[in-house]
Coordinates of C-alpha atoms in Angstrom, one line a residue:
M1 CA 0.0 0.0 0.0
G2 CA 2.9 2.4 0.8
S3 CA 4.3 1.9 -2.7
A4 CA 0.9 2.6 -4.3
I5 CA 0.7 5.9 -2.4
L6 CA 4.3 6.8 -3.3
S7 CA 3.6 6.0 -6.9
G8 CA 0.6 8.3 -7.0
L9 CA 2.4 11.1 -5.2
L10 CA 5.4 10.8 -7.6
D11 CA 3.1 11.1 -10.6
A12 CA 1.3 14.1 -9.1
T13 CA 4.5 16.0 -8.1
R14 CA 6.7 15.5 -11.1
P15 CA 8.5 18.9 -11.7
T16 CA 6.6 21.1 -14.1
T17 CA 6.7 24.7 -14.7
D18 CA 3.8 27.2 -14.8
S19 CA 3.5 30.3 -16.9
N20 CA 6.1 32.1 -14.8
G21 CA 8.6 29.3 -15.1
S22 CA 8.5 28.3 -11.5
A23 CA 8.1 24.8 -10.2
S24 CA 4.5 23.9 -9.4
S25 CA 5.3 20.8 -7.3
K26 CA 4.9 21.4 -3.5
I27 CA 6.4 18.1 -2.5
S28 CA 10.0 17.8 -3.6
R29 CA 11.6 14.9 -1.7
F30 CA 10.6 11.4 -0.5
L31 CA 12.4 9.3 2.1
V32 CA 11.6 5.6 2.3
S33 CA 12.8 3.2 5.0
T34 CA 12.1 -0.5 4.7
K35 CA 12.6 -3.4 7.0
S36 CA 14.6 -5.5 4.6
A37 CA 17.3 -4.9 2.0
A38 CA 15.4 -6.9 -0.5
S39 CA 12.3 -4.6 -0.2
A40 CA 14.5 -1.5 -0.6
Q41 CA 16.1 -2.9 -3.7
R42 CA 12.7 -3.8 -5.2
L43 CA 11.5 -0.2 -4.6
R44 CA 14.6 1.3 -6.1
D45 CA 14.0 -0.8 -9.2
E46 CA 10.4 0.2 -9.4
F47 CA 11.1 4.0 -8.9
R48 CA 14.4 4.2 -10.8
E49 CA 13.3 7.1 -13.0
D50 CA 12.7 9.2 -9.8
D51 CA 15.8 8.3 -7.9
F52 CA 16.9 11.9 -7.9
R53 CA 14.1 12.8 -5.5
V54 CA 13.5 9.4 -3.7
S55 CA 15.9 8.1 -1.2
I56 CA 15.2 4.4 -0.3
K57 CA 17.1 2.6 2.4
H58 CA 16.4 -0.2 4.8
M59 CA 16.4 0.1 8.6
H60 CA 16.8 3.9 8.6
N61 CA 13.5 4.7 10.3
L62 CA 14.8 7.3 12.7
L63 CA 16.8 9.2 10.1
A64 CA 13.8 9.3 7.8
M65 CA 11.5 10.6 10.6
Q66 CA 14.1 13.2 11.5
E67 CA 14.4 14.6 8.0
A68 CA 10.8 14.4 6.9
D69 CA 8.2 17.1 7.4
I70 CA 5.3 14.6 7.1
V71 CA 5.6 10.9 8.2
L72 CA 3.5 8.1 6.8
L73 CA 3.4 4.9 8.8
A74 CA 2.8 2.1 6.4
C75 CA 4.5 -0.8 8.3
K76 CA 2.8 -4.0 9.5
P77 CA 0.8 -3.2 12.6
Y78 CA 2.8 -5.7 14.7
L79 CA 6.0 -3.7 13.9
A80 CA 4.5 -0.4 15.2
E81 CA 5.8 -0.6 18.7
E82 CA 9.3 -1.6 17.6
V83 CA 9.5 1.3 15.1
L84 CA 8.0 4.0 17.3
S85 CA 9.6 3.2 20.6
E86 CA 13.1 3.6 19.2
P87 CA 15.1 6.2 21.1
G88 CA 15.0 9.6 19.4
V89 CA 11.6 9.0 17.7
R90 CA 9.8 11.2 20.2
E91 CA 12.0 14.1 19.4
A92 CA 12.0 13.4 15.7
L93 CA 8.2 13.5 15.4
A94 CA 7.7 16.6 17.6
G95 CA 5.1 18.8 16.0
K96 CA 4.9 16.8 12.8
L97 CA 1.9 15.4 11.0
V98 CA 2.0 11.6 11.4
I99 CA -0.3 9.6 9.1
S100 CA -1.0 6.0 10.0
I101 CA -2.5 3.5 7.5
M102 CA -1.9 0.6 9.9
A103 CA -5.0 -1.4 10.5
G104 CA -6.3 -1.7 14.0
K105 CA -3.9 0.9 15.5
T106 CA -5.7 3.9 17.0
P107 CA -4.0 7.3 17.4
E108 CA -4.0 6.7 21.2
A109 CA -2.1 3.4 20.8
I110 CA 0.4 5.1 18.4
E111 CA 1.0 7.9 20.9
K112 CA 1.5 5.3 23.7
Y113 CA 4.3 3.8 21.6
I114 CA 5.9 7.2 21.0
Y115 CA 5.6 8.7 24.5
G116 CA 5.2 5.8 26.8
D117 CA 3.6 6.8 30.1
S118 CA 4.9 10.4 30.0
P119 CA 3.2 12.5 27.2
A120 CA 4.9 15.3 25.5
D121 CA 5.3 18.4 27.6
A122 CA 4.5 22.0 26.6
V123 CA 8.1 22.6 25.4
E124 CA 8.1 19.7 23.1
P125 CA 5.2 19.9 20.6
K126 CA 3.2 16.7 20.3
A127 CA 3.0 14.9 17.0
I128 CA -0.5 15.1 15.4
V129 CA -1.5 11.5 14.6
V130 CA -4.2 10.8 12.0
R131 CA -5.6 7.5 10.9
A132 CA -6.3 6.8 7.2
M133 CA -7.5 3.6 5.5
P134 CA -7.0 3.2 1.8
N135 CA -7.9 0.0 0.0
V136 CA -6.4 -2.3 -2.7
A137 CA -7.8 -0.2 -5.5
A138 CA -5.0 2.3 -4.8
R139 CA -3.0 0.2 -7.3
L140 CA -5.4 1.5 -10.0
R141 CA -5.7 5.0 -8.4
Q142 CA -9.3 4.1 -7.6
S143 CA -9.1 3.8 -3.8
M144 CA -11.7 5.1 -1.5
T145 CA -9.6 6.4 1.5
I146 CA -11.3 6.9 4.8
I147 CA -9.6 9.6 7.0
E148 CA -10.5 10.0 10.7
I149 CA -11.6 13.5 11.6
N150 CA -9.0 15.1 13.9
N151 CA -9.9 18.6 15.4
S152 CA -6.2 19.2 16.0
L153 CA -5.5 19.5 12.3
S154 CA -5.1 22.9 10.8
S155 CA -6.8 23.8 7.5
D156 CA -3.4 23.5 5.7
Q157 CA -2.8 20.0 7.2
T158 CA -6.3 18.9 6.2
D159 CA -5.7 20.1 2.7
T160 CA -2.3 18.3 2.6
L161 CA -3.9 15.0 3.8
T162 CA -6.6 15.3 1.1
R163 CA -4.1 16.0 -1.6
I164 CA -1.9 13.0 -0.6
F165 CA -4.7 10.5 -0.8
E166 CA -6.5 12.0 -3.8
Q167 CA -3.5 10.8 -5.8
I168 CA -4.7 7.3 -5.4
G169 CA -8.5 7.8 -5.6
K170 CA -11.2 9.5 -3.6
V171 CA -11.2 10.7 0.0
K172 CA -13.8 10.7 2.7
F173 CA -13.5 12.2 6.2
L174 CA -15.4 10.3 8.9
A175 CA -16.0 10.9 12.6
T176 CA -14.2 8.6 15.1
D177 CA -17.4 6.6 15.8
L178 CA -17.8 5.8 12.1
F179 CA -14.1 5.2 11.2
D180 CA -14.1 1.5 12.1
I181 CA -17.2 0.6 10.1
G182 CA -15.9 2.7 7.2
S183 CA -12.6 1.0 7.4
M184 CA -14.3 -2.4 7.3
L185 CA -16.2 -1.3 4.2
V186 CA -13.3 0.1 2.2
G187 CA -10.8 -2.5 3.5
S188 CA -12.2 -5.8 4.6
S189 CA -15.2 -6.1 2.3
I190 CA -13.0 -5.3 -0.8
A191 CA -10.4 -7.8 0.5
V192 CA -13.0 -10.5 0.7
L193 CA -14.1 -9.8 -2.9
T194 CA -10.5 -10.0 -4.1
V195 CA -10.2 -13.6 -3.1
P196 CA -12.6 -14.9 -5.8
L197 CA -11.3 -12.0 -8.0
D198 CA -7.8 -13.5 -8.1
G199 CA -9.3 -16.8 -9.4
I200 CA -11.2 -14.9 -12.1
L201 CA -8.1 -13.0 -13.1
D202 CA -6.2 -16.3 -13.4
G203 CA -8.9 -17.5 -15.7
C204 CA -8.7 -14.4 -17.8
V205 CA -4.9 -14.7 -18.1
A206 CA -5.3 -18.3 -19.2
E207 CA -7.7 -17.1 -21.9
G208 CA -5.2 -14.5 -23.1
I209 CA -6.1 -11.3 -21.4
R210 CA -3.3 -9.3 -19.8
R211 CA -3.6 -9.5 -16.1
A212 CA -3.2 -5.7 -15.7
D213 CA -6.1 -5.2 -18.2
A214 CA -8.3 -7.8 -16.5
L215 CA -7.6 -6.2 -13.1
E216 CA -8.5 -2.8 -14.3
M217 CA -11.8 -4.0 -15.8
A218 CA -12.7 -6.1 -12.7
A219 CA -11.8 -3.3 -10.2
Q220 CA -14.1 -0.9 -12.0
N221 CA -16.9 -3.4 -12.1
L222 CA -16.7 -3.7 -8.3
I223 CA -17.8 -0.1 -7.8
G224 CA -21.4 -1.4 -8.0
M225 CA -23.2 1.9 -7.7
A226 CA -24.9 4.0 -10.3
G227 CA -22.9 7.1 -9.4
T228 CA -22.7 10.0 -6.9
N229 CA -24.5 12.6 -9.0
E230 CA -27.2 12.8 -11.7
A231 CA -24.8 13.0 -14.7
E232 CA -23.1 9.8 -13.6
V233 CA -26.4 8.0 -12.9
R234 CA -27.9 9.0 -16.3
K235 CA -24.8 7.7 -18.1
T236 CA -25.0 4.4 -16.2
V237 CA -28.7 4.0 -17.0
K238 CA -28.0 4.6 -20.7
D239 CA -25.1 2.1 -20.6
M240 CA -27.3 -0.6 -19.0
K241 CA -30.1 -0.3 -21.5
S242 CA -27.6 -0.3 -24.4
L243 CA -26.6 -3.8 -23.3
G244 CA -30.2 -5.1 -23.8
F245 CA -31.7 -4.8 -20.3
K246 CA -35.3 -3.9 -20.3
G247 CA -34.8 -1.3 -17.6
V248 CA -33.1 -0.4 -14.4
I249 CA -34.0 0.0 -10.7
I250 CA -32.5 3.1 -9.1
G251 CA -32.6 3.6 -5.4
Y252 CA -31.5 6.6 -3.3
A253 CA -29.3 4.8 -0.8
R254 CA -30.1 6.8 2.3
E255 CA -31.6 4.9 5.2
S256 CA -31.5 4.4 9.0
I257 CA -30.3 1.2 10.7
A258 CA -31.7 0.0 14.0
K259 CA -29.8 -2.0 16.6
V260 CA -32.1 -4.7 17.8
D261 CA -32.1 -6.5 21.2
E262 CA -32.8 -10.2 20.4
N263 CA -34.3 -10.6 23.9
D264 CA -36.6 -7.6 23.6
N265 CA -38.5 -7.3 20.3
N266 CA -40.0 -4.0 21.2
T267 CA -36.9 -1.9 21.9
F268 CA -34.2 -0.6 19.7
Q269 CA -31.8 2.2 19.3
V270 CA -31.6 4.3 16.2
Q271 CA -28.4 5.7 14.7
K272 CA -29.7 9.2 14.0
S273 CA -28.2 11.6 11.6
Q274 CA -26.3 14.4 13.4
Q275 CA -26.7 16.8 10.6
A276 CA -30.5 17.3 10.2
I277 CA -33.5 17.8 12.3
Q278 CA -36.5 15.6 11.6
D279 CA -38.3 17.8 9.2
Q280 CA -35.2 18.5 7.2
A281 CA -34.5 14.7 6.9
V282 CA -38.0 14.1 5.5
E283 CA -37.6 16.9 3.0
E284 CA -34.2 15.7 1.9
W285 CA -35.7 12.2 1.4
R286 CA -38.5 13.6 -0.6
Q287 CA -36.2 15.6 -2.8
G288 CA -33.7 12.7 -3.2
N289 CA -36.4 10.4 -4.5
L290 CA -37.9 13.1 -6.8
R291 CA -34.4 13.7 -8.2
T292 CA -34.0 9.9 -8.7
L293 CA -37.2 9.8 -10.7
K294 CA -35.8 12.4 -13.1
M295 CA -33.0 9.9 -13.9
I296 CA -35.3 7.0 -15.0
G297 CA -37.9 6.5 -17.7
A298 CA -41.1 4.6 -18.5
G299 CA -41.0 1.1 -17.2
D300 CA -38.1 1.6 -14.9
F301 CA -38.3 1.3 -11.1
L302 CA -37.6 3.6 -8.2
G303 CA -36.5 1.9 -5.1
V304 CA -37.8 3.6 -1.9
K305 CA -36.9 3.1 1.7
F306 CA -39.2 4.6 4.3
T307 CA -36.4 4.8 6.9
G308 CA -34.6 7.1 4.5
A309 CA -36.9 9.8 5.8
G310 CA -35.0 9.8 9.0
P311 CA -36.0 9.8 12.7
K312 CA -39.6 10.8 12.2
A313 CA -40.2 7.8 10.0
V314 CA -38.2 5.4 12.2
E315 CA -40.2 6.4 15.3
A316 CA -43.6 6.0 13.5
L317 CA -42.6 2.7 12.1
S318 CA -41.4 1.4 15.5
R319 CA -44.6 2.5 17.2
G320 CA -46.7 0.7 14.5
D321 CA -48.6 3.8 13.5
L322 CA -51.4 2.9 11.1
A323 CA -50.5 5.8 8.8
P324 CA -47.3 7.8 8.2
P325 CA -46.8 11.2 9.8
P326 CA -48.4 13.9 7.7
S327 CA -45.2 15.2 6.2
I328 CA -44.1 11.7 5.2
A329 CA -47.6 10.8 3.9
Q330 CA -47.6 14.0 1.7
A331 CA -44.1 13.2 0.5
I332 CA -44.7 9.6 -0.5
T333 CA -48.0 10.6 -2.2
E334 CA -46.1 13.1 -4.3
I335 CA -43.5 10.5 -5.2
C336 CA -46.1 8.0 -6.2
E337 CA -48.0 10.6 -8.3
V338 CA -44.8 11.6 -10.2
T339 CA -43.9 8.0 -10.7
A340 CA -47.3 7.3 -12.2
S341 CA -47.3 10.4 -14.4
Q342 CA -44.1 9.2 -16.1
N343 CA -45.2 5.6 -16.4
S344 CA -42.4 4.4 -14.1
R345 CA -43.0 2.2 -11.1
L346 CA -41.7 2.0 -7.6
W347 CA -41.1 -0.6 -5.0
I348 CA -41.0 -0.1 -1.2
D349 CA -38.0 -2.0 0.1
A350 CA -38.2 -4.4 2.9
E351 CA -36.3 -3.5 6.1
Q352 CA -35.8 -4.8 9.6
Q353 CA -38.5 -6.7 11.4
V354 CA -38.9 -3.9 14.0
F355 CA -40.2 -1.8 11.1
Q356 CA -41.6 -4.3 8.6
P357 CA -45.2 -4.9 9.8
T358 CA -45.8 -1.1 9.6
I359 CA -44.0 -0.8 6.3
D360 CA -46.3 -3.5 4.9
A361 CA -49.4 -1.6 6.2
W362 CA -48.3 1.7 4.7
T363 CA -47.4 0.0 1.4
I364 CA -50.7 -1.9 1.1
D365 CA -52.5 1.4 1.5
L366 CA -50.4 2.8 -1.3
M367 CA -51.3 -0.1 -3.5
R368 CA -55.0 0.4 -2.7
R369 CA -54.7 3.9 -4.0
F370 CA -52.4 3.7 -7.0
N371 CA -52.8 0.1 -8.3
R372 CA -56.2 0.4 -9.8
N373 CA -57.8 -0.3 -13.2
G374 CA -55.1 -2.6 -14.4
K375 CA -52.3 0.1 -13.8
I376 CA -49.6 -0.8 -11.4
V377 CA -47.4 1.8 -9.7
V378 CA -46.4 0.4 -6.3
Y379 CA -44.8 -3.0 -5.4
N380 CA -44.2 -4.3 -1.9
T381 CA -41.1 -6.4 -1.0
V382 CA -41.4 -9.9 0.7
Q383 CA -38.4 -11.5 2.3
A384 CA -38.4 -15.2 1.8
Y385 CA -35.9 -15.9 4.6
L386 CA -38.6 -15.1 7.2
K387 CA -40.5 -18.1 8.5
F388 CA -43.9 -16.3 7.9
S389 CA -43.1 -15.2 4.4
T390 CA -45.6 -17.6 2.8
E391 CA -48.4 -16.4 5.1
N392 CA -47.5 -12.8 4.3
V393 CA -47.9 -13.5 0.6
Q394 CA -51.2 -15.2 1.2
R395 CA -52.4 -12.2 3.2
H396 CA -51.4 -9.8 0.4
L397 CA -53.2 -11.9 -2.2
C398 CA -56.4 -12.1 -0.2
L399 CA -56.5 -8.4 0.4
A400 CA -55.9 -7.6 -3.3
Q401 CA -58.6 -10.1 -4.3
K402 CA -61.2 -8.8 -1.8
E403 CA -60.5 -5.1 -2.4
G404 CA -60.0 -5.2 -6.2
W405 CA -56.5 -3.7 -6.7
T406 CA -53.4 -5.1 -8.4
L407 CA -50.7 -6.6 -6.2
G408 CA -47.1 -6.0 -7.0
I409 CA -44.6 -8.3 -5.2
K410 CA -40.8 -8.0 -5.3
L411 CA -39.5 -11.2 -3.8
V412 CA -36.0 -11.3 -2.2
R413 CA -34.3 -13.7 0.2
G414 CA -33.4 -11.0 2.7
A415 CA -30.4 -8.8 3.7
Y416 CA -30.8 -7.9 7.3
I417 CA -29.7 -11.1 9.0
A418 CA -26.9 -9.2 10.8
H419 CA -29.3 -6.7 12.3
D420 CA -32.5 -8.7 12.7
I421 CA -34.3 -11.0 15.1
R422 CA -32.7 -14.4 14.3
S423 CA -35.5 -16.5 15.6
R424 CA -37.9 -15.2 12.9
I425 CA -35.5 -16.3 10.1
H426 CA -35.4 -19.8 8.6
D427 CA -33.0 -22.1 10.4
T428 CA -31.0 -23.1 7.2
K429 CA -30.3 -21.7 3.8
A430 CA -32.0 -24.7 2.3
D431 CA -35.2 -23.7 4.1
T432 CA -34.9 -20.2 2.7
D433 CA -34.3 -21.5 -0.8
N434 CA -37.3 -23.8 -0.6
S435 CA -39.5 -20.9 0.6
Y436 CA -38.3 -18.6 -2.2
D437 CA -38.9 -21.2 -4.9
Y438 CA -42.3 -22.3 -3.6
I439 CA -43.6 -18.7 -3.5
V440 CA -42.4 -18.1 -7.1
E441 CA -44.0 -21.4 -8.3
S442 CA -47.3 -20.6 -6.6
L443 CA -47.6 -17.1 -8.0
L444 CA -46.5 -18.0 -11.6
S445 CA -49.1 -20.9 -11.4
R446 CA -51.7 -18.4 -10.2
K447 CA -52.3 -20.4 -7.0
F448 CA -52.6 -19.2 -3.4
P449 CA -49.6 -20.6 -1.5
L450 CA -51.8 -21.7 1.4
K451 CA -54.9 -23.9 0.9
I452 CA -58.1 -22.0 1.4
E453 CA -60.7 -24.0 3.2
S454 CA -63.8 -22.9 1.4
D455 CA -66.3 -24.4 -1.1
N456 CA -66.1 -21.1 -3.0
A457 CA -62.4 -20.5 -3.4
P458 CA -61.7 -16.8 -4.4
A459 CA -60.5 -16.0 -7.8
F460 CA -56.8 -15.3 -8.1
P461 CA -56.2 -11.5 -8.1
D462 CA -54.3 -9.4 -10.7
V463 CA -50.6 -9.9 -9.7
R464 CA -47.2 -8.8 -10.9
L465 CA -44.0 -10.5 -9.8
F466 CA -40.4 -9.3 -9.7
V467 CA -37.9 -12.0 -8.9
A468 CA -34.9 -10.1 -7.3
S469 CA -32.3 -12.8 -6.9
H470 CA -28.6 -13.6 -7.5
N471 CA -29.3 -17.3 -7.0
A472 CA -28.9 -18.8 -10.5
E473 CA -31.0 -21.9 -9.8
S474 CA -34.0 -19.8 -8.5
V475 CA -33.8 -17.5 -11.5
R476 CA -33.6 -20.3 -14.0
K477 CA -36.6 -22.1 -12.3
A478 CA -38.7 -18.9 -12.5
S479 CA -37.8 -18.2 -16.1
T480 CA -38.3 -21.7 -17.2
L481 CA -41.7 -22.1 -15.5
Y482 CA -42.9 -18.8 -16.9
R483 CA -41.9 -19.7 -20.5
Q484 CA -43.3 -23.2 -20.2
R485 CA -46.7 -22.1 -19.0
I486 CA -47.0 -19.6 -21.8
H487 CA -45.8 -22.2 -24.3
D488 CA -48.4 -24.7 -23.0
G489 CA -51.2 -22.1 -23.0
Q490 CA -51.5 -22.2 -19.2
P491 CA -52.4 -19.1 -17.2
T492 CA -49.6 -17.2 -15.5
I493 CA -48.7 -13.7 -14.3
P494 CA -46.2 -11.1 -15.7
L495 CA -42.7 -11.8 -14.6
E496 CA -39.6 -9.6 -14.4
I497 CA -36.2 -10.5 -13.0
G498 CA -33.3 -8.5 -11.8
Q499 CA -29.9 -8.5 -10.1
L500 CA -27.6 -5.8 -8.7
Q501 CA -25.1 -4.2 -11.0
G502 CA -21.7 -6.0 -10.8
M503 CA -23.2 -9.1 -9.1
A504 CA -24.3 -12.4 -10.7
D505 CA -23.8 -10.7 -14.1
E506 CA -23.5 -14.2 -15.7
V507 CA -27.1 -14.8 -14.6
S508 CA -28.3 -11.6 -16.1
C509 CA -26.4 -12.1 -19.4
E510 CA -27.7 -15.7 -19.6
L511 CA -31.3 -14.4 -19.4
L512 CA -30.6 -11.7 -22.0
A513 CA -29.2 -14.4 -24.3
E514 CA -32.3 -16.6 -23.8
N515 CA -34.6 -13.7 -24.6
N516 CA -32.7 -13.1 -27.8
T517 CA -32.7 -16.7 -29.0
G518 CA -36.2 -17.8 -27.8
E519 CA -39.3 -18.4 -30.0
S520 CA -40.6 -15.3 -31.7
G521 CA -43.9 -14.2 -30.3
I522 CA -43.4 -15.9 -26.9
P523 CA -43.2 -13.3 -24.1
T524 CA -40.0 -13.4 -22.1
P525 CA -39.3 -12.1 -18.6
G526 CA -37.9 -8.6 -18.6
V527 CA -34.4 -8.4 -17.3
F528 CA -33.3 -5.4 -15.1
K529 CA -30.2 -4.2 -13.3
C530 CA -30.5 -2.6 -9.8
L531 CA -28.3 0.2 -8.8
A532 CA -28.0 2.6 -5.9
W533 CA -26.8 6.2 -6.0
G534 CA -25.8 8.7 -3.4
T535 CA -22.7 9.8 -1.5
T536 CA -20.4 7.2 -0.1
E537 CA -21.7 7.9 3.3
E538 CA -25.3 7.4 2.2
C539 CA -24.4 4.2 0.4
L540 CA -22.5 2.8 3.4
H541 CA -25.2 0.5 4.8
F542 CA -26.4 -0.5 1.3
L543 CA -23.0 -1.7 0.4
L544 CA -22.4 -3.6 3.6
R545 CA -25.8 -5.4 3.3
R546 CA -24.9 -6.4 -0.2
A547 CA -21.8 -8.0 1.1
I548 CA -23.8 -9.9 3.7
E549 CA -26.4 -10.9 1.3
N550 CA -23.8 -12.2 -1.2
K551 CA -21.8 -14.4 1.1
S552 CA -22.4 -17.1 -1.6
A553 CA -20.2 -15.0 -4.0
M554 CA -17.3 -17.4 -3.4
E555 CA -19.6 -20.3 -4.5
R556 CA -20.6 -18.5 -7.6
T557 CA -17.0 -17.8 -8.6
K558 CA -16.7 -21.2 -10.2
D559 CA -19.8 -20.7 -12.2
T560 CA -18.6 -17.3 -13.3
A561 CA -15.2 -18.7 -14.4
V562 CA -16.9 -21.5 -16.3
A563 CA -19.3 -19.0 -18.0
M564 CA -16.4 -16.8 -19.0
R565 CA -14.4 -19.7 -20.5
R566 CA -17.5 -21.0 -22.3
E567 CA -18.1 -17.6 -23.9
A568 CA -14.5 -17.2 -24.8
R569 CA -14.5 -20.6 -26.6
R570 CA -17.7 -19.7 -28.4
R571 CA -16.3 -16.5 -29.7
L572 CA -13.0 -18.2 -30.8
G573 CA -14.9 -21.1 -32.5
W574 CA -13.3 -23.8 -30.3

């Protein structure tokens, strides 16, 4: 990681001249100290063209700290105490900016190594220690670096920190209480993804793609968001549709997460935003969703989270209020009306079980109002990993049939297992898979999933199904059953299928290929890609849940590699 940062800084500070002929580079010299002679030699070879301004030695830590104005600690965490407790380090670092990218080492721990039990006195300025966490994408200058906010930093030092890490990607400052979760996101989750990625890269190299090119393409694909602003999102939407996807689902990633006590289903703590009061949070949520609607077109979906409206929504959901607070009710009504006016659709995302019963109630009321006369605007989300998911689908069907509105269901497995009440979730993954597939089969066969004890069984209502899954087997079963029923002249319901951008892409592409090669005149399920947009902070929980939801990514890696090889052979005519 240290060499990636050095490479970025060297590129950014190569001597140039401005219109006055003066050097524009603000950093003129770099001092590197390594633990081994072999590492030092490797770096000398790597940075040979810059040897006039880079001094690389091994076991010269104290000398480097004495001569440097800014010190970057990039050693292994277990070496920190040995390096920083060396005699003379305390004096060498006096008053200097010390940047640590060592995982798991807090500024307090680093200061303990430097000063021991006697902190710096007033005569000896104390070092300003700041934590930063880049990730492996620094090799491609695409890192997302998290920097811990430190009130001791001057504006010049903050600017310097930002400039340093902007040379390897983007920078985000986070408060101390968010730094660990941010570090896990940019560091650990990406590291987990790179394990299967290495296997995919090996396969690409075996098929003839240069490893550097394959790494660049794969790293960009891991971004997994539509963008951070409207221009980026519109471009992503255009790109998705140019590939043959029927449409996209765009969600504004903002939401709230509750901490649930397993032993008390009625209590929780909400991580509230420190930046907005309740009414401001609702207004920002309203505006964020209306902005998102401007980025999509007819037939596309808007993904909506009620907790995105902030503390006011969270409190009402937790209390089980039969109707949303007036400001939220007015906002969601406006969002639905705009969605309908442009012939788009929206779904209300499922959330944690402390909120879900109330979310269901609010969403059913929206379907009553907007899903009339054969027009569908609103979908609700059902989580198949919950033990009562079949009963929940049955309840929705009965209400829609009795009251005469169209039911829209987005079926997912579930993504809140790390934050939810475990006893309400199926005991095994196999149970969840069986629940998911059974619900899909029942709906596509126009059957109530639970038997109705009545001589006059009600007619099956008007229903739309969206299969949101990365499970290749479930997706294939749904697509096959849908096509087969249409081919055989059996009744079914409209089906659409989607996956997240950058995840299970081989499943999405297989569906597109089937749609292009199927019998003409036979309806095929529409294929969609789901994306989130927003700032990195707003996307934090979304991305973490995607990692939890996709623990099976390692298992899918083999399928992905096989699919890649099969396609390569097809194109080469082997």
